[in-house]
Short mmCIF file of C-alpha atoms in Angstrom, two decimals:
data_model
loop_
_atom_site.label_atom_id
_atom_site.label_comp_id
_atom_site.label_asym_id
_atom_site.label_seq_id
_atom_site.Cartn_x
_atom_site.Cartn_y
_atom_site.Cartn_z
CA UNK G 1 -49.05 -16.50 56.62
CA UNK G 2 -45.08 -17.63 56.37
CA UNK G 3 -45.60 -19.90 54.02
CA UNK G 4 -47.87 -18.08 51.85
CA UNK G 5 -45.66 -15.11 51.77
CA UNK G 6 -42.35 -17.65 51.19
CA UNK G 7 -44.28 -19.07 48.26
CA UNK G 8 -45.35 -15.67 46.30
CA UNK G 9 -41.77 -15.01 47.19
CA UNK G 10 -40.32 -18.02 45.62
CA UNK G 11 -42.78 -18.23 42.80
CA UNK G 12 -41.71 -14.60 42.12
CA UNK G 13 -38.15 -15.64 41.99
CA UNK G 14 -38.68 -18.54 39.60
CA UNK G 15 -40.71 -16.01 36.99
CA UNK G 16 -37.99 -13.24 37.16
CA UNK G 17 -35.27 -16.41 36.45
CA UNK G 18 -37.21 -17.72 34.01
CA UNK G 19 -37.82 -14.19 32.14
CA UNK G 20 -33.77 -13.17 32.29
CA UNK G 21 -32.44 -16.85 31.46
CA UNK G 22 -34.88 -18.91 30.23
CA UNK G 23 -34.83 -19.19 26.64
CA UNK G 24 -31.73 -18.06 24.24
CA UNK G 25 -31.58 -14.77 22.16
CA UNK G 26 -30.32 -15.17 18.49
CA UNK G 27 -27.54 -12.95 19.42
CA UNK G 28 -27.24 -15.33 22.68
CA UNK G 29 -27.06 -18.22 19.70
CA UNK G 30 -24.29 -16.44 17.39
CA UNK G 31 -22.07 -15.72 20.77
CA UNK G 32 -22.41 -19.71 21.67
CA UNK G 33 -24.14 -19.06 24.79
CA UNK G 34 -25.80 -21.71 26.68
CA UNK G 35 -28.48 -21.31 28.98
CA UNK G 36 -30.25 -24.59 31.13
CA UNK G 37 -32.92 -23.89 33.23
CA UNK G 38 -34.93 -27.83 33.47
CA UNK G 39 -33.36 -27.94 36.98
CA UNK G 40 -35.26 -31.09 38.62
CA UNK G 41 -37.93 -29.74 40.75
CA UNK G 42 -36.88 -31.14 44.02
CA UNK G 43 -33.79 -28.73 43.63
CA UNK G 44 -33.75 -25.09 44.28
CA UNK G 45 -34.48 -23.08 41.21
CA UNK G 46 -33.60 -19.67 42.40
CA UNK G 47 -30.02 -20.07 41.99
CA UNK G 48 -28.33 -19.36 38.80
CA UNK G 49 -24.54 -20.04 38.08
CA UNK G 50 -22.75 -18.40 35.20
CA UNK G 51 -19.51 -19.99 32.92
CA UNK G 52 -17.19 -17.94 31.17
CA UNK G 53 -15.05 -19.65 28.32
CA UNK G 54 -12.13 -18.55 26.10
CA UNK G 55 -13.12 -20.51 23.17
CA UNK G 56 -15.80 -23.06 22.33
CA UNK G 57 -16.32 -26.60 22.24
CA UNK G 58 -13.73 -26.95 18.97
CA UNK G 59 -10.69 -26.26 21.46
CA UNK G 60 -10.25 -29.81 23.09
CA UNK G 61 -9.37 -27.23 26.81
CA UNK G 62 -12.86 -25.29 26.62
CA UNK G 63 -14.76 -28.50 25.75
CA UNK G 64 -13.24 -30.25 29.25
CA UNK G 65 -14.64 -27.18 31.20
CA UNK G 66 -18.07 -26.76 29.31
CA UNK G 67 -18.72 -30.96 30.04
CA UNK G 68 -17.33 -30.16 33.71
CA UNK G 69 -19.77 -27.16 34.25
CA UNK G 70 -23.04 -29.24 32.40
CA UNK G 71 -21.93 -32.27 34.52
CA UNK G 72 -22.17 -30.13 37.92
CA UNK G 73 -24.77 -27.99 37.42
CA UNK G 74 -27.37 -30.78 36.26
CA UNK G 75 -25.76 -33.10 39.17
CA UNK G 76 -26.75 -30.26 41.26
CA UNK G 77 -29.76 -29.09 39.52
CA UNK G 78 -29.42 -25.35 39.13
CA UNK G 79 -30.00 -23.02 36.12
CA UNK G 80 -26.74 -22.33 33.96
CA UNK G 81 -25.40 -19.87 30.73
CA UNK G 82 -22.57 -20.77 29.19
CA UNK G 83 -20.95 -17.26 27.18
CA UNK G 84 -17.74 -19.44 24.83
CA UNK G 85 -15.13 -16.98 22.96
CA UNK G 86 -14.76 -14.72 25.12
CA UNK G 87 -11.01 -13.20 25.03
CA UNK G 88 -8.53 -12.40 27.43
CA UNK G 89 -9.20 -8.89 27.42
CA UNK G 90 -12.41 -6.01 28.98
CA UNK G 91 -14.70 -8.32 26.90
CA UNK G 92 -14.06 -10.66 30.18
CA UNK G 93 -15.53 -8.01 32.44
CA UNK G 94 -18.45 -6.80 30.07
CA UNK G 95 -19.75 -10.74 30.36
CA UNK G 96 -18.77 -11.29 33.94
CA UNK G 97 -21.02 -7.79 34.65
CA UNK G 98 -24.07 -9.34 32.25
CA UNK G 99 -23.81 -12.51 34.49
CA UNK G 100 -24.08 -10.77 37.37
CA UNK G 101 -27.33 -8.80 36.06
CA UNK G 102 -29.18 -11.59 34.77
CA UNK G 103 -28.71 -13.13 38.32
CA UNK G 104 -26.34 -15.33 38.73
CA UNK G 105 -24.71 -16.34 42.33
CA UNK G 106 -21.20 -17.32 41.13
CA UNK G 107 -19.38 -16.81 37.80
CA UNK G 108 -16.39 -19.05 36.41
CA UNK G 109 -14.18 -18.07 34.30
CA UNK G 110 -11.29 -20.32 32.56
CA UNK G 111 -8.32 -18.55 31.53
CA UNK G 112 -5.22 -17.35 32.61
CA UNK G 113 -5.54 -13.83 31.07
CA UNK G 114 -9.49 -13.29 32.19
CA UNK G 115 -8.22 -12.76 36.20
CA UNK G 116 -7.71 -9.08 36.30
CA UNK G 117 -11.16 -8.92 34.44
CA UNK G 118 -12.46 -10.87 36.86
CA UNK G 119 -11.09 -9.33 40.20
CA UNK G 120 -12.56 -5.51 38.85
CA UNK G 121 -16.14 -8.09 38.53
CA UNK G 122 -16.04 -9.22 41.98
CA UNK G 123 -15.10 -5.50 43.13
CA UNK G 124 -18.09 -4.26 42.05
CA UNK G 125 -20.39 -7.10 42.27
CA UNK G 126 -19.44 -8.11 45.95
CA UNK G 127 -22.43 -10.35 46.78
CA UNK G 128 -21.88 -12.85 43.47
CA UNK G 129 -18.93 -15.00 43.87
CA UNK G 130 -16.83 -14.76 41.23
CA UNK G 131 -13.98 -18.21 40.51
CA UNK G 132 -11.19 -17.88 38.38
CA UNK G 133 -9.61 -21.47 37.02
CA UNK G 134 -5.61 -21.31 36.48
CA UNK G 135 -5.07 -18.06 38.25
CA UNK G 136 -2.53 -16.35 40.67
CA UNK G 137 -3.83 -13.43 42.78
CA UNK G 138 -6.80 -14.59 45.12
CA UNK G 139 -4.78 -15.53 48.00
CA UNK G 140 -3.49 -11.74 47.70
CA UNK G 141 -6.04 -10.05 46.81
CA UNK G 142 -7.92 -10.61 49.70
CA UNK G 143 -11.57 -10.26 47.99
CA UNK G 144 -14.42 -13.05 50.29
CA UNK G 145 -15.56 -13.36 47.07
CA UNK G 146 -12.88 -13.83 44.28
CA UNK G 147 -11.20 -17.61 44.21
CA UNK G 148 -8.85 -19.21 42.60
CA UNK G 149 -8.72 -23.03 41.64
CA UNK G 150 -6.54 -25.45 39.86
CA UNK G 151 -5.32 -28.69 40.17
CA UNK G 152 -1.95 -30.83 40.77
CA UNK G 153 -2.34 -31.62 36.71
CA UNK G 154 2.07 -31.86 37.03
CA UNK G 155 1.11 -35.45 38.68
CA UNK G 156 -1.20 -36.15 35.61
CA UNK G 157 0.93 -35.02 32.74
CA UNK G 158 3.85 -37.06 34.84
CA UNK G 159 1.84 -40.32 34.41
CA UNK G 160 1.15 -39.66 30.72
CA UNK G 161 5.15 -39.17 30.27
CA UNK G 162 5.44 -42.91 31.85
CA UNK G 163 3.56 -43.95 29.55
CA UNK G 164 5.61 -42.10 26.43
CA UNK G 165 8.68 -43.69 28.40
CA UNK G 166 7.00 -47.19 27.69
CA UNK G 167 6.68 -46.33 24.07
CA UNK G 168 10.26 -45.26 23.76
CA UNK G 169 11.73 -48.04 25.63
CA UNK G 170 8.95 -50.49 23.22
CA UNK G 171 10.58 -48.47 19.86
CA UNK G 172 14.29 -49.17 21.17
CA UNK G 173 13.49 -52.81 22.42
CA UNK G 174 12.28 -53.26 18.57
CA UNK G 175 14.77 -51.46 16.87
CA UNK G 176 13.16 -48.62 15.29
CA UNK G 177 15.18 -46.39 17.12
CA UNK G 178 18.14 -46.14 19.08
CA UNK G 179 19.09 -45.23 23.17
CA UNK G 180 20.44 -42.09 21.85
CA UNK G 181 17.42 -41.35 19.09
CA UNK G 182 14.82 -41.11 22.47
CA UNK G 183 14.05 -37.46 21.72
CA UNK G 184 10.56 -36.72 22.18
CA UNK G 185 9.01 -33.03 20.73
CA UNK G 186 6.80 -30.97 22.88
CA UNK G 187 4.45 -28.35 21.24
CA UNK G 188 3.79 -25.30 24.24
CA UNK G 189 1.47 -22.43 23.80
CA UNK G 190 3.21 -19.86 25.70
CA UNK G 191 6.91 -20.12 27.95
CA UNK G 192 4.66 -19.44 30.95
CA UNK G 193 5.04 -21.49 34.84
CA UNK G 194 2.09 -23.30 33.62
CA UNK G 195 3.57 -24.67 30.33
CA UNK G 196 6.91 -25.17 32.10
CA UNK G 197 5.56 -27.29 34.91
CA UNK G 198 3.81 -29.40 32.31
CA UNK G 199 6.31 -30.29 29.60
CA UNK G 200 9.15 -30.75 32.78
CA UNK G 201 6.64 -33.07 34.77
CA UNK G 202 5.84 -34.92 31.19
CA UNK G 203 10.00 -34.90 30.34
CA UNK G 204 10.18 -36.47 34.15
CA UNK G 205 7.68 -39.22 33.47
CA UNK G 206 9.50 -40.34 30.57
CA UNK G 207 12.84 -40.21 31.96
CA UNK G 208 11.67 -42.55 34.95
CA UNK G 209 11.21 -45.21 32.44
CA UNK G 210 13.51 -44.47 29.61
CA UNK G 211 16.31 -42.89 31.28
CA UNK G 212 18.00 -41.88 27.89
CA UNK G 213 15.35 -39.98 26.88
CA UNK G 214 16.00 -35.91 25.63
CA UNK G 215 13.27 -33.42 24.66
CA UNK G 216 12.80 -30.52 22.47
CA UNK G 217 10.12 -28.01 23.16
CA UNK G 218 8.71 -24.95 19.81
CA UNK G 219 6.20 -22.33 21.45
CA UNK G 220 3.10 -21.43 19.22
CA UNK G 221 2.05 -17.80 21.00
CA UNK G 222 -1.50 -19.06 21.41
CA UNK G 223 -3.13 -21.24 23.30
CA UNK G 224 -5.17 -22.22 20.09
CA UNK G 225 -3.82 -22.44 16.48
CA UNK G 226 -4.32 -25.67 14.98
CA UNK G 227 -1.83 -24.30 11.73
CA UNK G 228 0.33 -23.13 14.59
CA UNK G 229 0.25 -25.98 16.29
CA UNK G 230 0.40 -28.42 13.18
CA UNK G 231 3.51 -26.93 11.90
CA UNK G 232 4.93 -27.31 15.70
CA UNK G 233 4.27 -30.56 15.39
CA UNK G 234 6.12 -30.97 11.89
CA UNK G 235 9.38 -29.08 12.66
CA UNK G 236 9.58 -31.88 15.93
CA UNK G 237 9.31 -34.39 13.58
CA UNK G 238 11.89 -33.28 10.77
CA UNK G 239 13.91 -32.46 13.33
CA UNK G 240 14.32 -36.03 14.29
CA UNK G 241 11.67 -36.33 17.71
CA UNK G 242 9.73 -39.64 17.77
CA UNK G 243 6.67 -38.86 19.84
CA UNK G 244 5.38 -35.77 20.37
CA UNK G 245 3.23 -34.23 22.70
CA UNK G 246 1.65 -30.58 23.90
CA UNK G 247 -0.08 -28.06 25.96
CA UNK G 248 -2.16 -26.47 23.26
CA UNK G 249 -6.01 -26.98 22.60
CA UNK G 250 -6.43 -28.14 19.11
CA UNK G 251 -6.31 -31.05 17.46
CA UNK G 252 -3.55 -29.48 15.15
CA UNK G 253 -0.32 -31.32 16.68
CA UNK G 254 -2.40 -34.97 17.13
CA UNK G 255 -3.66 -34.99 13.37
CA UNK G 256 0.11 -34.31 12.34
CA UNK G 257 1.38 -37.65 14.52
CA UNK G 258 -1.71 -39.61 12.76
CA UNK G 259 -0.24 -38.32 9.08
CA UNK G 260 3.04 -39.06 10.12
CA UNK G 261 2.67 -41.86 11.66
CA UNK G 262 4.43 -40.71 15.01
CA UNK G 263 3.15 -41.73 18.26
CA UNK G 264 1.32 -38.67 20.53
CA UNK G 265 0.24 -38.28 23.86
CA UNK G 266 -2.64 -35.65 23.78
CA UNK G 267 -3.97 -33.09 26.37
CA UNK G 268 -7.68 -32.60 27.70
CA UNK G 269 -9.00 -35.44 26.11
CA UNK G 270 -8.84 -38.79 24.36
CA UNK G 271 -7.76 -38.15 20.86
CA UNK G 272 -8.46 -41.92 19.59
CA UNK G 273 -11.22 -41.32 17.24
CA UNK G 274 -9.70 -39.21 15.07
CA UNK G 275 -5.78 -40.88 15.96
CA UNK G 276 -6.29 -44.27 16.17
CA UNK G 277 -2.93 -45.47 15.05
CA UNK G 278 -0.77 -42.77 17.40
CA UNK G 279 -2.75 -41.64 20.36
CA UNK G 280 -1.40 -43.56 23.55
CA UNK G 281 -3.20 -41.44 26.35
CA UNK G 282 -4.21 -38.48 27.48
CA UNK G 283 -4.38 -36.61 31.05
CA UNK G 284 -6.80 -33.81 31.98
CA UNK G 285 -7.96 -31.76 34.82
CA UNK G 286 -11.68 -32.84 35.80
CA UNK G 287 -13.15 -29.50 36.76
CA UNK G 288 -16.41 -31.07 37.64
CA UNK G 289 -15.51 -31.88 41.51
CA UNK G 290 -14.74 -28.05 41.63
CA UNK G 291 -17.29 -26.78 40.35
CA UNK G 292 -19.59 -29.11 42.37
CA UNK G 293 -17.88 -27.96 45.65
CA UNK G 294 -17.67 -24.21 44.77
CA UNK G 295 -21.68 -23.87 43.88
CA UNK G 296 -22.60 -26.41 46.71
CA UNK G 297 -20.67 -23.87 49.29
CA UNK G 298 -22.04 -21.27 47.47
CA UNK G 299 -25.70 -21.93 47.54
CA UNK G 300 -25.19 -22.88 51.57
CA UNK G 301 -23.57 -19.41 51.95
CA UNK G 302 -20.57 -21.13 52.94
CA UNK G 303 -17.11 -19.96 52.57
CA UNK G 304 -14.96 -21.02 49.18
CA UNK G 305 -11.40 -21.72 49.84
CA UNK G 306 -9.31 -18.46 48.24
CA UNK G 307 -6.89 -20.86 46.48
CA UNK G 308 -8.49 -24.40 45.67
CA UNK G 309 -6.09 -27.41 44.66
CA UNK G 310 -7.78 -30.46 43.72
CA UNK G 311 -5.53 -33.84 43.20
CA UNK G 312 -5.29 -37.47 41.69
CA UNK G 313 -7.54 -37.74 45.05
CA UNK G 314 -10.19 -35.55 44.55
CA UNK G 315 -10.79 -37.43 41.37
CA UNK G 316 -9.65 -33.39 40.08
CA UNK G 317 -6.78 -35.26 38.42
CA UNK G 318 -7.39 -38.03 35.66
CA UNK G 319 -6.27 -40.22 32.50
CA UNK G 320 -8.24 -41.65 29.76
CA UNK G 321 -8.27 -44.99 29.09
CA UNK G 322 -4.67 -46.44 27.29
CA UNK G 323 -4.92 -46.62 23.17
CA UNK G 324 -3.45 -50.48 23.56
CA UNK G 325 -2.99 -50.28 19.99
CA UNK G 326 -0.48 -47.94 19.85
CA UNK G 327 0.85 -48.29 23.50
CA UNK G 328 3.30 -50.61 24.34
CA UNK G 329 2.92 -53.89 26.27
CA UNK G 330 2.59 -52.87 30.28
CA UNK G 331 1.87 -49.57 29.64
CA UNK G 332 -1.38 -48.99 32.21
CA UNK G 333 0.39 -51.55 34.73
CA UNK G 334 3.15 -48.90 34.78
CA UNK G 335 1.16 -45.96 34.94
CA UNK G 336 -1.02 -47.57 37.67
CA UNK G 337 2.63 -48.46 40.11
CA UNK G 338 3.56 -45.09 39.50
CA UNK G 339 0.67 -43.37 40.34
CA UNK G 340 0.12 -45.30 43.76
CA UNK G 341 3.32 -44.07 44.91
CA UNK G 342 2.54 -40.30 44.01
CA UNK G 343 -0.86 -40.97 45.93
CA UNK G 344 1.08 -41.88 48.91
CA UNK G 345 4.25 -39.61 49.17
CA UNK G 346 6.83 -42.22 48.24
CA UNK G 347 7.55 -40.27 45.11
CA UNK G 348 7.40 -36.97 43.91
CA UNK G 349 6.92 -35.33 40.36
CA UNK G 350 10.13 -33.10 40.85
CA UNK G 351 12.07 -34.97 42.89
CA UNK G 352 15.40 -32.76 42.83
CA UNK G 353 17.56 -36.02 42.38
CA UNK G 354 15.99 -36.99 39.38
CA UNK G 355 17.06 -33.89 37.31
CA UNK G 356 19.86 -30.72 37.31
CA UNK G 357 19.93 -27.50 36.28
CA UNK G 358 23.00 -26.54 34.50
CA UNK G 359 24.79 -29.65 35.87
CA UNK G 360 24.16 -29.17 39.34
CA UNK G 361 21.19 -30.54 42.33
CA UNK G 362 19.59 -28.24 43.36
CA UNK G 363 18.88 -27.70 47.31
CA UNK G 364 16.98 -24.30 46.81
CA UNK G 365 14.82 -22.74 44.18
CA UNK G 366 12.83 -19.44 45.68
CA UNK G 367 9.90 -19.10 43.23
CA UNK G 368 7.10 -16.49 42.57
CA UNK G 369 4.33 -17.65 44.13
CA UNK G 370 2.75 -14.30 45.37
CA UNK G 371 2.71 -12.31 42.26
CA UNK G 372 3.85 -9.03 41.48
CA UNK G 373 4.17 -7.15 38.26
CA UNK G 374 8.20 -8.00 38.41
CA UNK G 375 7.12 -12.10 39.46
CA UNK G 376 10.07 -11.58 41.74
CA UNK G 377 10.68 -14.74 43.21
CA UNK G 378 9.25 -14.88 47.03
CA UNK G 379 9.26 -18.31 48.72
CA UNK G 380 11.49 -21.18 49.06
CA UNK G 381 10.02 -23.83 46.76
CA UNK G 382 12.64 -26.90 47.74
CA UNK G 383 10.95 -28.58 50.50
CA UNK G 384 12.58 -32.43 51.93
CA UNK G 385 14.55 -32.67 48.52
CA UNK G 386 12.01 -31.88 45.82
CA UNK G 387 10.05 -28.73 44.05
CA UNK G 388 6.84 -28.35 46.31
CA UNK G 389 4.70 -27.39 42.77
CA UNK G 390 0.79 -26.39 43.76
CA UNK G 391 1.35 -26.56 47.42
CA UNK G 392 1.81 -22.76 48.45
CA UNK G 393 -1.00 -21.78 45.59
CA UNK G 394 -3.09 -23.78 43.22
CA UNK G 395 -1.17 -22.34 39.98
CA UNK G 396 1.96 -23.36 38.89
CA UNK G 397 5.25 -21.75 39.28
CA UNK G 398 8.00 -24.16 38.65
CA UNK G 399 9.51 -22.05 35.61
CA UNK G 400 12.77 -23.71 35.89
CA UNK G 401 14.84 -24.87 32.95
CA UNK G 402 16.03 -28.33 33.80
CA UNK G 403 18.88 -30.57 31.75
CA UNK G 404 17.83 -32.89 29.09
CA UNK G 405 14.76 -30.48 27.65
CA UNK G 406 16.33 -28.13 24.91
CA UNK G 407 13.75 -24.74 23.89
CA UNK G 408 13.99 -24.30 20.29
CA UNK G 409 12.38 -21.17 20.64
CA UNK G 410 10.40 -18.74 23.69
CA UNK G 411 6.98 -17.16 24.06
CA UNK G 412 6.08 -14.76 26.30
CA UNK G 413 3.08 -13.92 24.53
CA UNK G 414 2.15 -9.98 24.22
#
């Protein structure tokens, strides 16, 4: 009698998924919504995970989450939507809320500015869990079922800034540039921890290599503008940089390097198909491991970690493949030294003797990690001589303005 009541109950459950999920609306197809319910049928069916993105697969970010989240959920065979351009703003909520009513177990969301949009979901939803990718407030919030997640991407965009170093010290070597004409251009979104953290740990990657190496840094306001971007890109380049990079998601800054002929180091994703000539290599943030671990604990009713880190261990960390035709000679050989030592605690990203501030070492830095409407800084972030970055919470929060990178302009956004 169990098992005949267990399977009404189950094929019940399967009907009502397939009626709320199964097929997509023409509205569902002019918002970009995806919805995959062929879940092998060895694999649970009755569990239904929802993805919230701030653009669509044209931003080079959003695409790196959307083939994370198809990766883990058909890896793990349960039913998926996809809802792309959704901003930073109540329209978070409104989609978090229709998630939640069509079914779904846990929701993802993956921007910065969708957390406090998130946090009110998980209020009043309190049996879906509800994960929030680059966010601050989980492990103060104190919700069972709003997390945080992000990964030690600093290490990453460190690696990728060997590998600019190699191109530098390549251009000097051959004399298209001098020691003191090393100046690479950086195109930011906003002047946020997360940007900071980046273009310092790229700057720091470089300088390991190519020790005369200097960096300017122009702030779009957005974290997609491909004119924005593209004119970033240009104003480095007249003003005298020689390989640029960014954190921004389109393909505005790499397509001005490929007409300019300047070498770039791109974010997210390869940019060799459209770059061939300029794109040396790329580092991204593999969300897939994540996402595999949050739904797996999710589905056993397990506990998810508040404040998730993942690393160049978890596999959360990666690089593409080097672009040996614009890379110089060693370049993955370099990459590959480097990153063994990060992987085993001989060297750190921001190592505090590797840089100053204002002229000066510095032996403490408190930082906002547990953030309040001020971000008044809160703990001491200098820990055995270097910046601790993602080890008291998963976002960033070096913000610190270190010797050698000059801001052309700032960005706070709104």
């Amino acid at each position: 009698m169990k098992k005949f009541l267990a399977l009404l109950l189950s094929l019940s459950m399967v009907l009502a998924l397939s009626a709320c999920g199964g097929t997509k609306s023409d509205d569902d197809n002019a918002k970009g919504d995806e919805t995959k319910t062929d879940a092998p049928a060895e694999t649970a069916t009755d569990f239904k995970v929802g993805f919230i993105m701030l653009h669509d697969e044209n931003s080079t970010y959003d695409l790196n989450f959307i083939n994370a989240a198809k990766e883990a959920c058909e890896k793990l065979g349960v039913e998926y939507k996809i809802i792309t351009n959704v901003p930073e703003g109540q329209e978070c909520y409104d989609k978090a809320a229709e998630l939640a009513d069509d079914g779904c177990n846990i929701i993802f969301a993956d921007s910065f500015g969708h957390e406090d949009y998130m946090i009110q979901a998980a209020k009043e939803f309190p049996n879906v869990q509800f994960c929030h990718s680059t966010g601050t407030k989980a492990h103060t919030e104190g919700l069972s079922n709003y997390h945080n997640a992000f990964a030690s991407i600093y290490e990453g965009r460190y690696l990728a800034g060997v590998a600019a170093g190699m191109k530098l010290n390549d251009m000097i070597a051959n004399g298209y540039i001098t020691e003191d004409q090393a100046k690479m251009g950086y195109v930011g979104a906003f002047t946020y921890a997360e940007v900071i953290s980046g273009y310092t740990s790229f700057y720091l990657g470089a300088k390991s290599v190519c020790p005369s190496v200097t960096m300017d840094v122009t702030f779009t306001g957005s974290w997609y503008d491909e004119t924005a971007e593209k004119e970033g890109a240009n104003k480095l380049i007249a003003n005298g940089c020689v390989l640029i990079s960014q954190h921004a998601d389109s393909m505005g800054a790499p397509t001005a390097c490929e007409t300019a002929g300047v070498p770039n180091v791109s974010y997210n994703g390869s940019t060799q198909a459209a770059c061939p000539n300029t794109f040396i290599v790329s580092s991204r943030i593999d969300w897939a491991p994540y996402y595999e671990y949050a739904i797996t604990a999710a589905m056993n009713g397990e506990a998810i970690d508040a404040d998730w880190t993942g690393t160049l261990a978890t596999g959360s960390v990666v690089l593409t493949d080097v672009n040996t035709t614009a890379a110089a000679e060693g370049t993955q050989e370099a990459i590959d030294a480097a990153k063994a030592e990060l992987e085993n605690g001989t060297r750190h990203v921001f190592d505090c003797s590797t840089f100053t501030v204002k002229g000066e070492t510095l032996t403490s830095s408190m930082a906002d990690v547990n953030t309040d409407p001020n971000y008044t800084p809160d703990t001491e972030a200098i820990v055995d001589g270097y910046f601790a970055e993602s080890t008291f919470r998963s976002a960033p929060y070096f913000d610190l303005q270190i010797d050698g990178i000059n801001l052309l302009d700032t960005n706070f956004g709104g």
